[in-house]
Amino acid sequence: MQDQITAGSQLRTMRANPPLVQCITNFVAMNIAANVMLAAGASPAMVHAEEEAGEFAAISGALTINIGTLSSGWLAGMLKAAQSANEVGKPWVLDPVAHYATAFRRGAIARLLELKPTIIRGNASEIIALAGGTSRGQGVDSRDAVEQAEDSARQLAEKHSCVVAVTGVTDFVTDGQKAKRIAGGSPLMPQVTALGCSLTCLVGAFAAAASDDPFDATVAALAVFAVAGEQAGAIADGPGSFSWRFLDALAALTPETLDRDARISAA
């Protein structure tokens, strides 16, 4: 009988052969995202230049694209990397940070969506707006609750044939047919910059380790964040101590503890 695939078993698989993940993320997120990836057991590479992004995507296990600090040069690299990932059959994750804020961002996200991301991860306001709804988002901050974005996430997943993750107090993941919620984390997490961006990179690591099942890979990555965040939040004095305690919790998290403490439910 085949062993049951759980979040813990996926964490074990990912760590057994740490995937190289190309993280095209923003200036604010680079350091914390790299540290999060290393603590969790993956191998990050912050490669974004147009001259090499496509070539590097071909040798990576997965690609993640975050438009937080977007520029024309970075967009060119993102497009080449996504094209390359598609050509060689590698999963790629899109983080549409504040895509609704300016015409430049709206145009960029439309071009990236045409390249068919495997997974989209965003906050509730970003997902609602991406599906064509009216969100209350302001800049990079979400002003909408995750549950208000669930229908939008399903619509996006069906339209683009991808997995969509909405992250917040209780995360929501769907492929348009099935869906799950992941509870946990800490109220301190939104007070530490770029944790959401870092989560996008970690989703890429799990997708690389389980490229045939992006839905469960996404759920597993979010469960890792939720459990580690809850552990760190329970002993942190504030956002400063939470930040380093969260990295420690990621590094110390075992597959057994993850399966014991993860709160994953069907939606």
mmCIF file of C-alpha atoms in Angstrom:
data_model
loop_
_atom_site.group_PDB
_atom_site.id
_atom_site.type_symbol
_atom_site.label_atom_id
_atom_site.label_comp_id
_atom_site.label_asym_id
_atom_site.label_seq_id
_atom_site.Cartn_x
_atom_site.Cartn_y
_atom_site.Cartn_z
ATOM 1 C CA MET A 1 0.000 0.000 0.000
ATOM 2 C CA GLN A 2 1.294 3.443 -0.921
ATOM 3 C CA ASP A 3 2.090 5.773 1.973
ATOM 4 C CA GLN A 4 -0.370 8.607 2.429
ATOM 5 C CA ILE A 5 0.852 11.923 1.070
ATOM 6 C CA THR A 6 0.706 14.505 3.842
ATOM 7 C CA ALA A 7 2.190 17.940 4.415
ATOM 8 C CA GLY A 8 4.830 16.257 6.558
ATOM 9 C CA SER A 9 5.762 13.726 3.908
ATOM 10 C CA GLN A 10 6.090 16.542 1.365
ATOM 11 C CA LEU A 11 8.359 18.476 3.722
ATOM 12 C CA ARG A 12 10.509 15.348 4.107
ATOM 13 C CA THR A 13 10.682 14.899 0.323
ATOM 14 C CA MET A 14 11.581 18.540 -0.277
ATOM 15 C CA ARG A 15 14.383 18.463 2.280
ATOM 16 C CA ALA A 16 15.763 15.136 1.065
ATOM 17 C CA ASN A 17 16.669 16.723 -2.268
ATOM 18 C CA PRO A 18 16.633 20.515 -1.731
ATOM 19 C CA PRO A 19 15.267 22.115 -4.910
ATOM 20 C CA LEU A 20 16.949 25.051 -6.576
ATOM 21 C CA VAL A 21 14.289 27.759 -6.848
ATOM 22 C CA GLN A 22 14.713 30.866 -8.948
ATOM 23 C CA CYS A 23 13.143 33.651 -6.884
ATOM 24 C CA ILE A 24 12.475 36.787 -8.899
ATOM 25 C CA THR A 25 11.226 38.786 -5.952
ATOM 26 C CA ASN A 26 11.435 42.390 -4.808
ATOM 27 C CA PHE A 27 14.201 44.409 -3.147
ATOM 28 C CA VAL A 28 12.371 44.412 0.191
ATOM 29 C CA ALA A 29 11.940 40.628 0.224
ATOM 30 C CA MET A 30 15.256 39.282 -1.043
ATOM 31 C CA ASN A 31 17.027 38.816 2.268
ATOM 32 C CA ILE A 32 14.154 37.451 4.329
ATOM 33 C CA ALA A 33 12.954 35.248 1.460
ATOM 34 C CA ALA A 34 16.396 33.701 1.040
ATOM 35 C CA ASN A 35 16.645 33.084 4.794
ATOM 36 C CA VAL A 36 13.174 31.538 4.911
ATOM 37 C CA MET A 37 14.029 29.198 2.044
ATOM 38 C CA LEU A 38 17.283 28.111 3.650
ATOM 39 C CA ALA A 39 15.656 27.592 7.045
ATOM 40 C CA ALA A 40 12.912 25.458 5.520
ATOM 41 C CA GLY A 41 15.431 23.359 3.601
ATOM 42 C CA ALA A 42 15.334 24.710 0.041
ATOM 43 C CA SER A 43 17.949 26.426 -2.117
ATOM 44 C CA PRO A 44 17.102 29.962 -3.302
ATOM 45 C CA ALA A 45 18.638 31.885 -6.205
ATOM 46 C CA MET A 46 17.742 35.548 -6.659
ATOM 47 C CA VAL A 47 18.322 35.736 -10.422
ATOM 48 C CA HIS A 48 16.302 38.364 -12.287
ATOM 49 C CA ALA A 49 18.428 39.986 -15.027
ATOM 50 C CA GLU A 50 16.963 39.782 -18.522
ATOM 51 C CA GLU A 51 20.303 38.504 -19.835
ATOM 52 C CA GLU A 52 20.211 35.327 -17.721
ATOM 53 C CA ALA A 53 16.744 34.857 -16.216
ATOM 54 C CA GLY A 54 15.478 32.606 -18.990
ATOM 55 C CA GLU A 55 18.591 30.454 -19.040
ATOM 56 C CA PHE A 56 18.525 30.069 -15.260
ATOM 57 C CA ALA A 57 14.840 29.108 -15.195
ATOM 58 C CA ALA A 58 15.662 26.125 -17.391
ATOM 59 C CA ILE A 59 18.034 24.689 -14.794
ATOM 60 C CA SER A 60 15.919 25.479 -11.733
ATOM 61 C CA GLY A 61 13.423 23.187 -10.093
ATOM 62 C CA ALA A 62 10.835 25.959 -10.025
ATOM 63 C CA LEU A 63 10.443 29.675 -10.676
ATOM 64 C CA THR A 64 8.691 32.285 -8.537
ATOM 65 C CA ILE A 65 7.820 35.775 -9.779
ATOM 66 C CA ASN A 66 6.885 38.659 -7.467
ATOM 67 C CA ILE A 67 6.149 42.098 -8.934
ATOM 68 C CA GLY A 68 6.608 44.053 -5.703
ATOM 69 C CA THR A 69 9.332 46.441 -6.915
ATOM 70 C CA LEU A 70 8.642 46.257 -10.616
ATOM 71 C CA SER A 71 10.718 47.896 -13.347
ATOM 72 C CA SER A 72 10.929 47.510 -17.117
ATOM 73 C CA GLY A 73 14.188 45.585 -16.907
ATOM 74 C CA TRP A 74 12.867 43.246 -14.240
ATOM 75 C CA LEU A 75 9.668 42.655 -16.204
ATOM 76 C CA ALA A 76 11.696 41.624 -19.243
ATOM 77 C CA GLY A 77 13.546 39.109 -17.085
ATOM 78 C CA MET A 78 10.293 37.822 -15.604
ATOM 79 C CA LEU A 79 8.770 37.238 -19.027
ATOM 80 C CA LYS A 80 11.834 35.396 -20.294
ATOM 81 C CA ALA A 81 12.003 33.255 -17.167
ATOM 82 C CA ALA A 82 8.309 32.309 -17.335
ATOM 83 C CA GLN A 83 8.595 31.474 -21.016
ATOM 84 C CA SER A 84 11.598 29.295 -20.320
ATOM 85 C CA ALA A 85 9.915 27.531 -17.394
ATOM 86 C CA ASN A 86 6.980 26.683 -19.637
ATOM 87 C CA GLU A 87 9.243 25.382 -22.388
ATOM 88 C CA VAL A 88 11.029 22.939 -20.072
ATOM 89 C CA GLY A 89 7.939 22.018 -18.048
ATOM 90 C CA LYS A 90 8.952 23.566 -14.729
ATOM 91 C CA PRO A 91 6.294 24.900 -12.337
ATOM 92 C CA TRP A 92 6.174 28.631 -11.716
ATOM 93 C CA VAL A 93 4.424 30.746 -9.113
ATOM 94 C CA LEU A 94 3.062 34.261 -9.629
ATOM 95 C CA ASP A 95 2.726 36.767 -6.774
ATOM 96 C CA PRO A 96 0.679 39.713 -8.157
ATOM 97 C CA VAL A 97 1.719 42.307 -5.580
ATOM 98 C CA ALA A 98 -0.511 45.412 -5.793
ATOM 99 C CA HIS A 99 -1.161 44.622 -9.460
ATOM 100 C CA TYR A 100 -4.167 46.946 -9.479
ATOM 101 C CA ALA A 101 -2.259 50.038 -8.310
ATOM 102 C CA THR A 102 -0.928 51.448 -11.621
ATOM 103 C CA ALA A 103 -1.322 51.000 -15.362
ATOM 104 C CA PHE A 104 2.239 49.635 -15.576
ATOM 105 C CA ARG A 105 1.448 46.909 -13.056
ATOM 106 C CA ARG A 106 -1.862 46.056 -14.692
ATOM 107 C CA GLY A 107 -0.165 45.649 -18.049
ATOM 108 C CA ALA A 108 2.646 43.576 -16.563
ATOM 109 C CA ILE A 109 0.332 41.182 -14.764
ATOM 110 C CA ALA A 110 -1.760 40.689 -17.903
ATOM 111 C CA ARG A 111 1.365 39.660 -19.846
ATOM 112 C CA LEU A 112 2.472 37.308 -17.081
ATOM 113 C CA LEU A 113 -0.944 35.672 -16.843
ATOM 114 C CA GLU A 114 -0.766 34.911 -20.557
ATOM 115 C CA LEU A 115 2.239 32.710 -19.741
ATOM 116 C CA LYS A 116 0.041 30.441 -17.596
ATOM 117 C CA PRO A 117 1.410 30.320 -14.055
ATOM 118 C CA THR A 118 1.127 26.996 -12.276
ATOM 119 C CA ILE A 119 0.172 28.682 -9.020
ATOM 120 C CA ILE A 120 -0.985 32.185 -8.093
ATOM 121 C CA ARG A 121 -0.488 33.330 -4.479
ATOM 122 C CA GLY A 122 -1.783 36.623 -3.208
ATOM 123 C CA ASN A 123 -3.703 38.358 -0.461
ATOM 124 C CA ALA A 124 -7.472 38.676 -0.614
ATOM 125 C CA SER A 125 -7.540 42.133 -2.206
ATOM 126 C CA GLU A 126 -5.094 41.081 -4.922
ATOM 127 C CA ILE A 127 -7.059 37.944 -5.776
ATOM 128 C CA ILE A 128 -10.426 39.736 -5.863
ATOM 129 C CA ALA A 129 -9.054 42.407 -8.203
ATOM 130 C CA LEU A 130 -7.263 39.846 -10.359
ATOM 131 C CA ALA A 131 -10.576 38.083 -10.934
ATOM 132 C CA GLY A 132 -12.150 41.371 -12.036
ATOM 133 C CA GLY A 133 -13.875 42.259 -8.784
ATOM 134 C CA THR A 134 -13.697 45.431 -6.724
ATOM 135 C CA SER A 135 -11.323 45.121 -3.800
ATOM 136 C CA ARG A 136 -10.578 47.435 -0.900
ATOM 137 C CA GLY A 137 -6.824 46.990 -1.248
ATOM 138 C CA GLN A 138 -4.488 49.927 -0.797
ATOM 139 C CA GLY A 139 -0.958 49.505 -2.122
ATOM 140 C CA VAL A 140 0.431 46.174 -0.969
ATOM 141 C CA ASP A 141 -1.976 45.896 1.983
ATOM 142 C CA SER A 142 -5.098 43.774 1.889
ATOM 143 C CA ARG A 143 -8.280 45.378 3.172
ATOM 144 C CA ASP A 144 -10.451 42.355 2.382
ATOM 145 C CA ALA A 145 -10.958 39.126 4.319
ATOM 146 C CA VAL A 146 -9.852 35.807 2.832
ATOM 147 C CA GLU A 147 -13.400 34.433 2.836
ATOM 148 C CA GLN A 148 -14.488 37.345 0.634
ATOM 149 C CA ALA A 149 -11.962 36.227 -1.987
ATOM 150 C CA GLU A 150 -12.838 32.521 -2.120
ATOM 151 C CA ASP A 151 -15.246 32.772 -5.073
ATOM 152 C CA SER A 152 -12.746 34.970 -6.925
ATOM 153 C CA ALA A 153 -10.027 32.392 -6.311
ATOM 154 C CA ARG A 154 -12.191 29.625 -7.748
ATOM 155 C CA GLN A 155 -12.975 31.739 -10.813
ATOM 156 C CA LEU A 156 -9.290 32.511 -11.374
ATOM 157 C CA ALA A 157 -8.294 28.880 -10.965
ATOM 158 C CA GLU A 158 -10.853 27.740 -13.514
ATOM 159 C CA LYS A 159 -10.090 30.519 -15.993
ATOM 160 C CA HIS A 160 -6.325 30.049 -15.932
ATOM 161 C CA SER A 161 -6.204 26.300 -15.164
ATOM 162 C CA CYS A 162 -3.986 26.864 -12.159
ATOM 163 C CA VAL A 163 -3.914 26.636 -8.381
ATOM 164 C CA VAL A 164 -4.826 29.821 -6.494
ATOM 165 C CA ALA A 165 -3.829 30.477 -2.883
ATOM 166 C CA VAL A 166 -5.344 33.323 -0.869
ATOM 167 C CA THR A 167 -3.358 33.941 2.290
ATOM 168 C CA GLY A 168 -4.444 35.715 5.446
ATOM 169 C CA VAL A 169 -5.813 34.816 8.862
ATOM 170 C CA THR A 170 -6.991 31.461 7.476
ATOM 171 C CA ASP A 171 -5.544 30.549 4.090
ATOM 172 C CA PHE A 172 -7.605 29.230 1.190
ATOM 173 C CA VAL A 173 -6.305 27.098 -1.693
ATOM 174 C CA THR A 174 -8.242 25.904 -4.733
ATOM 175 C CA ASP A 175 -7.694 24.463 -8.192
ATOM 176 C CA GLY A 176 -11.232 25.387 -9.193
ATOM 177 C CA GLN A 177 -12.655 22.005 -8.190
ATOM 178 C CA LYS A 178 -11.318 21.058 -4.771
ATOM 179 C CA ALA A 179 -10.359 23.496 -2.030
ATOM 180 C CA LYS A 180 -8.767 23.509 1.418
ATOM 181 C CA ARG A 181 -8.317 25.940 4.284
ATOM 182 C CA ILE A 182 -5.204 26.177 6.438
ATOM 183 C CA ALA A 183 -5.432 27.764 9.885
ATOM 184 C CA GLY A 184 -2.600 28.880 12.127
ATOM 185 C CA GLY A 185 0.076 31.535 11.976
ATOM 186 C CA SER A 186 0.327 34.560 14.233
ATOM 187 C CA PRO A 187 -1.072 38.111 14.359
ATOM 188 C CA LEU A 188 2.567 39.254 14.351
ATOM 189 C CA MET A 189 3.178 37.948 10.828
ATOM 190 C CA PRO A 190 1.704 40.991 9.013
ATOM 191 C CA GLN A 191 4.033 43.192 11.076
ATOM 192 C CA VAL A 192 7.148 41.593 9.570
ATOM 193 C CA THR A 193 7.825 42.829 6.065
ATOM 194 C CA ALA A 194 7.922 40.422 3.127
ATOM 195 C CA LEU A 195 6.777 37.251 4.871
ATOM 196 C CA GLY A 196 4.075 36.832 2.237
ATOM 197 C CA CYS A 197 6.660 37.265 -0.506
ATOM 198 C CA SER A 198 8.804 34.664 1.243
ATOM 199 C CA LEU A 199 5.858 32.281 1.328
ATOM 200 C CA THR A 200 5.558 32.574 -2.441
ATOM 201 C CA CYS A 201 9.148 31.395 -2.755
ATOM 202 C CA LEU A 202 8.502 28.471 -0.408
ATOM 203 C CA VAL A 203 5.452 27.467 -2.463
ATOM 204 C CA GLY A 204 7.855 27.259 -5.393
ATOM 205 C CA ALA A 205 10.121 24.898 -3.428
ATOM 206 C CA PHE A 206 7.271 22.530 -2.626
ATOM 207 C CA ALA A 207 6.003 22.720 -6.207
ATOM 208 C CA ALA A 208 9.469 21.762 -7.444
ATOM 209 C CA ALA A 209 9.508 18.742 -5.133
ATOM 210 C CA ALA A 210 6.014 17.637 -6.206
ATOM 211 C CA SER A 211 5.652 19.050 -9.709
ATOM 212 C CA ASP A 212 2.834 16.628 -10.561
ATOM 213 C CA ASP A 213 0.628 17.881 -7.712
ATOM 214 C CA PRO A 214 0.735 21.678 -7.359
ATOM 215 C CA PHE A 215 -2.447 21.765 -5.266
ATOM 216 C CA ASP A 216 -1.159 19.603 -2.436
ATOM 217 C CA ALA A 217 2.296 21.186 -2.738
ATOM 218 C CA THR A 218 0.751 24.604 -2.137
ATOM 219 C CA VAL A 219 -1.266 23.361 0.829
ATOM 220 C CA ALA A 220 1.876 21.826 2.354
ATOM 221 C CA ALA A 221 3.897 25.035 1.984
ATOM 222 C CA LEU A 222 1.140 27.089 3.599
ATOM 223 C CA ALA A 223 0.853 24.555 6.422
ATOM 224 C CA VAL A 224 4.587 24.887 7.121
ATOM 225 C CA PHE A 225 4.205 28.660 7.426
ATOM 226 C CA ALA A 226 1.097 28.356 9.589
ATOM 227 C CA VAL A 227 2.638 25.914 12.074
ATOM 228 C CA ALA A 228 6.004 27.687 12.290
ATOM 229 C CA GLY A 229 4.246 31.040 12.642
ATOM 230 C CA GLU A 230 2.052 29.758 15.441
ATOM 231 C CA GLN A 231 5.060 28.330 17.280
ATOM 232 C CA ALA A 232 7.094 31.528 16.926
ATOM 233 C CA GLY A 233 4.182 33.760 17.861
ATOM 234 C CA ALA A 234 3.561 31.882 21.084
ATOM 235 C CA ILE A 235 6.955 32.916 22.504
ATOM 236 C CA ALA A 236 7.766 36.164 20.675
ATOM 237 C CA ASP A 237 7.745 39.512 22.480
ATOM 238 C CA GLY A 238 6.952 41.465 19.327
ATOM 239 C CA PRO A 239 7.637 41.591 15.581
ATOM 240 C CA GLY A 240 11.404 41.855 16.036
ATOM 241 C CA SER A 241 11.815 38.698 18.087
ATOM 242 C CA PHE A 242 9.116 36.995 16.015
ATOM 243 C CA SER A 243 11.215 37.397 12.883
ATOM 244 C CA TRP A 244 14.194 35.390 14.098
ATOM 245 C CA ARG A 245 12.062 32.966 16.104
ATOM 246 C CA PHE A 246 10.105 32.224 12.947
ATOM 247 C CA LEU A 247 13.297 31.281 11.087
ATOM 248 C CA ASP A 248 14.292 29.053 13.991
ATOM 249 C CA ALA A 249 10.847 27.437 13.998
ATOM 250 C CA LEU A 250 11.070 26.722 10.278
ATOM 251 C CA ALA A 251 14.467 25.098 10.675
ATOM 252 C CA ALA A 252 13.363 23.007 13.669
ATOM 253 C CA LEU A 253 10.034 21.907 12.202
ATOM 254 C CA THR A 254 9.875 18.156 11.669
ATOM 255 C CA PRO A 255 7.521 16.305 9.338
ATOM 256 C CA GLU A 256 5.979 14.605 12.361
ATOM 257 C CA THR A 257 5.286 17.902 14.132
ATOM 258 C CA LEU A 258 3.893 19.397 10.952
ATOM 259 C CA ASP A 259 1.416 16.548 10.514
ATOM 260 C CA ARG A 260 0.469 16.708 14.192
ATOM 261 C CA ASP A 261 -0.087 20.465 14.375
ATOM 262 C CA ALA A 262 -1.238 21.433 10.872
ATOM 263 C CA ARG A 263 -4.891 22.490 10.766
ATOM 264 C CA ILE A 264 -5.956 21.674 7.238
ATOM 265 C CA SER A 265 -9.625 21.242 6.389
ATOM 266 C CA ALA A 266 -11.698 20.745 3.259
ATOM 267 C CA ALA A 267 -13.455 23.859 2.012
#
